[in-house]
């Protein structure tokens, strides 16, 4: 693919996509995500792009376009089959950053989403306040505020209100945990 593809690959990887590269011999390289095949065109050639689209490629991207546009085009094609993270009846769509519990959409602010995602990647594990400050706020010190507690309280109200059991738990002396079901055993971090 060449070094011109690296920024696009990093941007897609950060959004939760695993890339499959194809192309053998004289064939142009292709990026496959789910069932979508996107041609990677090294130079801006509208005639070649038209032939590729007529030949079945869902889209054509390349280093000649802005990285954000290329990522947006690929994500648009893959959105229907985007990577998700499931913890119990909670579903987190990693591309469009939408969250739902038992089929009900839960709107979250950016920091709430980051907290939830950090906990969801460690289901049933108690995550300390200091670990959350490092991972979500990118702080290597305790600022002496109650911002973690405030954000967790708001997140708990959105995630657990109106459901039969709470997913977010405070583990006394150890931190917070996202537990997929009632009675889930907790591990410590």
PDB file of N, CA, C and O in Angstrom, residues 97-141:
ATOM      1  N   UNK A  97     -20.476   5.812  17.751  1.00  0.00           N
ATOM      2  CA  UNK A  97     -20.464   6.102  19.189  1.00  0.00           C
ATOM      3  C   UNK A  97     -21.860   6.224  19.776  1.00  0.00           C
ATOM      4  O   UNK A  97     -22.122   7.054  20.627  1.00  0.00           O
ATOM      5  N   UNK A  98     -22.753   5.369  19.285  1.00  0.00           N
ATOM      6  CA  UNK A  98     -24.117   5.309  19.805  1.00  0.00           C
ATOM      7  C   UNK A  98     -24.184   4.190  20.838  1.00  0.00           C
ATOM      8  O   UNK A  98     -23.512   3.168  20.710  1.00  0.00           O
ATOM      9  N   UNK A  99     -25.018   4.390  21.846  1.00  0.00           N
ATOM     10  CA  UNK A  99     -25.163   3.415  22.929  1.00  0.00           C
ATOM     11  C   UNK A  99     -26.644   3.100  23.071  1.00  0.00           C
ATOM     12  O   UNK A  99     -27.492   3.991  22.982  1.00  0.00           O
ATOM     13  N   UNK A 100     -26.932   1.831  23.290  1.00  0.00           N
ATOM     14  CA  UNK A 100     -28.314   1.442  23.569  1.00  0.00           C
ATOM     15  C   UNK A 100     -28.314   0.331  24.609  1.00  0.00           C
ATOM     16  O   UNK A 100     -27.374  -0.456  24.708  1.00  0.00           O
ATOM     17  N   UNK A 101     -29.367   0.322  25.385  1.00  0.00           N
ATOM     18  CA  UNK A 101     -29.558  -0.741  26.371  1.00  0.00           C
ATOM     19  C   UNK A 101     -30.936  -1.322  26.147  1.00  0.00           C
ATOM     20  O   UNK A 101     -31.934  -0.596  26.137  1.00  0.00           O
ATOM     21  N   UNK A 102     -30.981  -2.628  25.960  1.00  0.00           N
ATOM     22  CA  UNK A 102     -32.226  -3.340  25.688  1.00  0.00           C
ATOM     23  C   UNK A 102     -32.987  -2.679  24.541  1.00  0.00           C
ATOM     24  O   UNK A 102     -34.203  -2.539  24.587  1.00  0.00           O
ATOM     25  N   UNK A 103     -32.262  -2.222  23.527  1.00  0.00           N
ATOM     26  CA  UNK A 103     -32.862  -1.617  22.352  1.00  0.00           C
ATOM     27  C   UNK A 103     -33.228  -0.147  22.490  1.00  0.00           C
ATOM     28  O   UNK A 103     -33.659   0.478  21.536  1.00  0.00           O
ATOM     29  N   UNK A 104     -33.047   0.415  23.663  1.00  0.00           N
ATOM     30  CA  UNK A 104     -33.385   1.830  23.889  1.00  0.00           C
ATOM     31  C   UNK A 104     -32.122   2.681  23.768  1.00  0.00           C
ATOM     32  O   UNK A 104     -31.117   2.415  24.432  1.00  0.00           O
ATOM     33  N   UNK A 105     -32.169   3.693  22.895  1.00  0.00           N
ATOM     34  CA  UNK A 105     -31.026   4.584  22.679  1.00  0.00           C
ATOM     35  C   UNK A 105     -30.743   5.392  23.938  1.00  0.00           C
ATOM     36  O   UNK A 105     -31.669   5.883  24.600  1.00  0.00           O
ATOM     37  N   UNK A 106     -29.453   5.532  24.257  1.00  0.00           N
ATOM     38  CA  UNK A 106     -29.027   6.295  25.424  1.00  0.00           C
ATOM     39  C   UNK A 106     -28.036   7.361  24.950  1.00  0.00           C
ATOM     40  O   UNK A 106     -26.892   7.036  24.621  1.00  0.00           O
ATOM     41  N   UNK A 107     -28.468   8.609  24.896  1.00  0.00           N
ATOM     42  CA  UNK A 107     -27.548   9.671  24.469  1.00  0.00           C
ATOM     43  C   UNK A 107     -26.519   9.968  25.557  1.00  0.00           C
ATOM     44  O   UNK A 107     -26.871  10.127  26.726  1.00  0.00           O
ATOM     45  N   UNK A 108     -25.256  10.018  25.164  1.00  0.00           N
ATOM     46  CA  UNK A 108     -24.183  10.283  26.108  1.00  0.00           C
ATOM     47  C   UNK A 108     -23.317  11.437  25.626  1.00  0.00           C
ATOM     48  O   UNK A 108     -23.123  11.613  24.418  1.00  0.00           O
ATOM     49  N   UNK A 109     -22.776  12.178  26.577  1.00  0.00           N
ATOM     50  CA  UNK A 109     -21.773  13.184  26.266  1.00  0.00           C
ATOM     51  C   UNK A 109     -20.440  12.480  26.014  1.00  0.00           C
ATOM     52  O   UNK A 109     -20.267  11.311  26.385  1.00  0.00           O
ATOM     53  N   UNK A 110     -19.500  13.174  25.428  1.00  0.00           N
ATOM     54  CA  UNK A 110     -18.222  12.568  25.044  1.00  0.00           C
ATOM     55  C   UNK A 110     -17.505  11.925  26.233  1.00  0.00           C
ATOM     56  O   UNK A 110     -17.006  10.799  26.146  1.00  0.00           O
ATOM     57  N   UNK A 111     -17.437  12.605  27.356  1.00  0.00           N
ATOM     58  CA  UNK A 111     -16.728  12.065  28.527  1.00  0.00           C
ATOM     59  C   UNK A 111     -17.477  10.853  29.093  1.00  0.00           C
ATOM     60  O   UNK A 111     -16.865   9.875  29.508  1.00  0.00           O
ATOM     61  N   UNK A 112     -18.799  10.908  29.094  1.00  0.00           N
ATOM     62  CA  UNK A 112     -19.589   9.770  29.565  1.00  0.00           C
ATOM     63  C   UNK A 112     -19.349   8.562  28.667  1.00  0.00           C
ATOM     64  O   UNK A 112     -19.189   7.438  29.156  1.00  0.00           O
ATOM     65  N   UNK A 113     -19.315   8.797  27.356  1.00  0.00           N
ATOM     66  CA  UNK A 113     -19.046   7.705  26.418  1.00  0.00           C
ATOM     67  C   UNK A 113     -17.653   7.112  26.669  1.00  0.00           C
ATOM     68  O   UNK A 113     -17.490   5.898  26.701  1.00  0.00           O
ATOM     69  N   UNK A 114     -16.663   7.969  26.871  1.00  0.00           N
ATOM     70  CA  UNK A 114     -15.297   7.492  27.121  1.00  0.00           C
ATOM     71  C   UNK A 114     -15.227   6.665  28.409  1.00  0.00           C
ATOM     72  O   UNK A 114     -14.560   5.622  28.454  1.00  0.00           O
ATOM     73  N   UNK A 115     -15.909   7.108  29.451  1.00  0.00           N
ATOM     74  CA  UNK A 115     -15.957   6.339  30.711  1.00  0.00           C
ATOM     75  C   UNK A 115     -16.604   4.982  30.497  1.00  0.00           C
ATOM     76  O   UNK A 115     -16.083   3.950  30.929  1.00  0.00           O
ATOM     77  N   UNK A 116     -17.762   4.998  29.844  1.00  0.00           N
ATOM     78  CA  UNK A 116     -18.482   3.753  29.599  1.00  0.00           C
ATOM     79  C   UNK A 116     -17.647   2.787  28.774  1.00  0.00           C
ATOM     80  O   UNK A 116     -17.553   1.596  29.090  1.00  0.00           O
ATOM     81  N   UNK A 117     -17.029   3.281  27.721  1.00  0.00           N
ATOM     82  CA  UNK A 117     -16.217   2.429  26.864  1.00  0.00           C
ATOM     83  C   UNK A 117     -15.044   1.838  27.633  1.00  0.00           C
ATOM     84  O   UNK A 117     -14.737   0.651  27.488  1.00  0.00           O
ATOM     85  N   UNK A 118     -14.395   2.640  28.471  1.00  0.00           N
ATOM     86  CA  UNK A 118     -13.262   2.125  29.264  1.00  0.00           C
ATOM     87  C   UNK A 118     -13.724   0.999  30.190  1.00  0.00           C
ATOM     88  O   UNK A 118     -13.059  -0.031  30.294  1.00  0.00           O
ATOM     89  N   UNK A 119     -14.861   1.177  30.830  1.00  0.00           N
ATOM     90  CA  UNK A 119     -15.382   0.135  31.721  1.00  0.00           C
ATOM     91  C   UNK A 119     -15.879  -1.074  30.932  1.00  0.00           C
ATOM     92  O   UNK A 119     -15.709  -2.216  31.358  1.00  0.00           O
ATOM     93  N   UNK A 120     -16.490  -0.836  29.775  1.00  0.00           N
ATOM     94  CA  UNK A 120     -17.037  -1.936  28.970  1.00  0.00           C
ATOM     95  C   UNK A 120     -15.932  -2.839  28.424  1.00  0.00           C
ATOM     96  O   UNK A 120     -16.164  -4.017  28.178  1.00  0.00           O
ATOM     97  N   UNK A 121     -14.755  -2.302  28.248  1.00  0.00           N
ATOM     98  CA  UNK A 121     -13.632  -3.120  27.777  1.00  0.00           C
ATOM     99  C   UNK A 121     -13.050  -3.981  28.889  1.00  0.00           C
ATOM    100  O   UNK A 121     -12.178  -4.803  28.643  1.00  0.00           O
ATOM    101  N   UNK A 122     -13.571  -3.802  30.125  1.00  0.00           N
ATOM    102  CA  UNK A 122     -13.151  -4.581  31.285  1.00  0.00           C
ATOM    103  C   UNK A 122     -14.377  -5.024  32.077  1.00  0.00           C
ATOM    104  O   UNK A 122     -14.517  -4.675  33.243  1.00  0.00           O
ATOM    105  N   UNK A 123     -15.306  -5.749  31.464  1.00  0.00           N
ATOM    106  CA  UNK A 123     -16.551  -6.098  32.171  1.00  0.00           C
ATOM    107  C   UNK A 123     -16.288  -6.899  33.438  1.00  0.00           C
ATOM    108  O   UNK A 123     -15.459  -7.807  33.444  1.00  0.00           O
ATOM    109  N   UNK A 124     -16.980  -6.511  34.500  1.00  0.00           N
ATOM    110  CA  UNK A 124     -16.851  -7.209  35.770  1.00  0.00           C
ATOM    111  C   UNK A 124     -15.576  -6.893  36.532  1.00  0.00           C
ATOM    112  O   UNK A 124     -15.344  -7.440  37.600  1.00  0.00           O
ATOM    113  N   UNK A 125     -14.764  -5.989  36.025  1.00  0.00           N
ATOM    114  CA  UNK A 125     -13.496  -5.632  36.671  1.00  0.00           C
ATOM    115  C   UNK A 125     -13.641  -4.285  37.355  1.00  0.00           C
ATOM    116  O   UNK A 125     -14.089  -3.313  36.742  1.00  0.00           O
ATOM    117  N   UNK A 126     -13.255  -4.205  38.613  1.00  0.00           N
ATOM    118  CA  UNK A 126     -13.274  -2.930  39.327  1.00  0.00           C
ATOM    119  C   UNK A 126     -12.117  -2.070  38.816  1.00  0.00           C
ATOM    120  O   UNK A 126     -10.969  -2.497  38.815  1.00  0.00           O
ATOM    121  N   UNK A 127     -12.442  -0.857  38.357  1.00  0.00           N
ATOM    122  CA  UNK A 127     -11.439   0.072  37.829  1.00  0.00           C
ATOM    123  C   UNK A 127     -11.352   1.250  38.793  1.00  0.00           C
ATOM    124  O   UNK A 127     -12.364   1.900  39.076  1.00  0.00           O
ATOM    125  N   UNK A 128     -10.157   1.521  39.280  1.00  0.00           N
ATOM    126  CA  UNK A 128      -9.979   2.556  40.291  1.00  0.00           C
ATOM    127  C   UNK A 128     -10.190   3.958  39.731  1.00  0.00           C
ATOM    128  O   UNK A 128     -10.091   4.193  38.525  1.00  0.00           O
ATOM    129  N   UNK A 129     -10.435   4.874  40.622  1.00  0.00           N
ATOM    130  CA  UNK A 129     -10.597   6.278  40.265  1.00  0.00           C
ATOM    131  C   UNK A 129      -9.336   6.794  39.584  1.00  0.00           C
ATOM    132  O   UNK A 129      -9.404   7.513  38.578  1.00  0.00           O
ATOM    133  N   UNK A 130      -8.158   6.444  40.115  1.00  0.00           N
ATOM    134  CA  UNK A 130      -6.891   6.871  39.511  1.00  0.00           C
ATOM    135  C   UNK A 130      -6.733   6.323  38.103  1.00  0.00           C
ATOM    136  O   UNK A 130      -6.262   7.025  37.207  1.00  0.00           O
ATOM    137  N   UNK A 131      -7.132   5.075  37.886  1.00  0.00           N
ATOM    138  CA  UNK A 131      -7.038   4.483  36.546  1.00  0.00           C
ATOM    139  C   UNK A 131      -7.967   5.206  35.575  1.00  0.00           C
ATOM    140  O   UNK A 131      -7.610   5.426  34.413  1.00  0.00           O
ATOM    141  N   UNK A 132      -9.146   5.601  36.045  1.00  0.00           N
ATOM    142  CA  UNK A 132     -10.075   6.352  35.188  1.00  0.00           C
ATOM    143  C   UNK A 132      -9.526   7.738  34.877  1.00  0.00           C
ATOM    144  O   UNK A 132      -9.646   8.214  33.745  1.00  0.00           O
ATOM    145  N   UNK A 133      -8.909   8.393  35.852  1.00  0.00           N
ATOM    146  CA  UNK A 133      -8.302   9.703  35.597  1.00  0.00           C
ATOM    147  C   UNK A 133      -7.217   9.593  34.527  1.00  0.00           C
ATOM    148  O   UNK A 133      -7.118  10.443  33.644  1.00  0.00           O
ATOM    149  N   UNK A 134      -6.407   8.533  34.595  1.00  0.00           N
ATOM    150  CA  UNK A 134      -5.343   8.344  33.591  1.00  0.00           C
ATOM    151  C   UNK A 134      -5.927   8.021  32.223  1.00  0.00           C
ATOM    152  O   UNK A 134      -5.521   8.591  31.213  1.00  0.00           O
ATOM    153  N   UNK A 135      -6.877   7.106  32.174  1.00  0.00           N
ATOM    154  CA  UNK A 135      -7.387   6.611  30.888  1.00  0.00           C
ATOM    155  C   UNK A 135      -8.343   7.587  30.200  1.00  0.00           C
ATOM    156  O   UNK A 135      -8.276   7.763  28.990  1.00  0.00           O
ATOM    157  N   UNK A 136      -9.228   8.210  30.946  1.00  0.00           N
ATOM    158  CA  UNK A 136     -10.281   9.028  30.346  1.00  0.00           C
ATOM    159  C   UNK A 136      -9.925  10.515  30.346  1.00  0.00           C
ATOM    160  O   UNK A 136     -10.143  11.205  29.361  1.00  0.00           O
ATOM    161  N   UNK A 137      -9.354  11.004  31.430  1.00  0.00           N
ATOM    162  CA  UNK A 137      -8.986  12.413  31.515  1.00  0.00           C
ATOM    163  C   UNK A 137      -7.536  12.658  31.088  1.00  0.00           C
ATOM    164  O   UNK A 137      -7.120  13.785  30.963  1.00  0.00           O
ATOM    165  N   UNK A 138      -6.769  11.601  30.929  1.00  0.00           N
ATOM    166  CA  UNK A 138      -5.345  11.698  30.561  1.00  0.00           C
ATOM    167  C   UNK A 138      -4.548  12.473  31.606  1.00  0.00           C
ATOM    168  O   UNK A 138      -3.645  13.238  31.283  1.00  0.00           O
ATOM    169  N   UNK A 139      -4.895  12.279  32.879  1.00  0.00           N
ATOM    170  CA  UNK A 139      -4.200  12.933  33.981  1.00  0.00           C
ATOM    171  C   UNK A 139      -3.372  11.910  34.743  1.00  0.00           C
ATOM    172  O   UNK A 139      -3.857  10.832  35.069  1.00  0.00           O
ATOM    173  N   UNK A 140      -2.151  12.249  35.039  1.00  0.00           N
ATOM    174  CA  UNK A 140      -1.272  11.369  35.804  1.00  0.00           C
ATOM    175  C   UNK A 140      -1.276  11.732  37.286  1.00  0.00           C
ATOM    176  O   UNK A 140      -0.461  11.232  38.042  1.00  0.00           O
ATOM    177  N   UNK A 141      -2.166  12.643  37.680  1.00  0.00           N
ATOM    178  CA  UNK A 141      -2.253  13.069  39.070  1.00  0.00           C
ATOM    179  C   UNK A 141      -3.721  13.261  39.415  1.00  0.00           C
ATOM    180  O   UNK A 141      -4.554  13.402  38.529  1.00  0.00           O
TER     181      UNK A 141
END
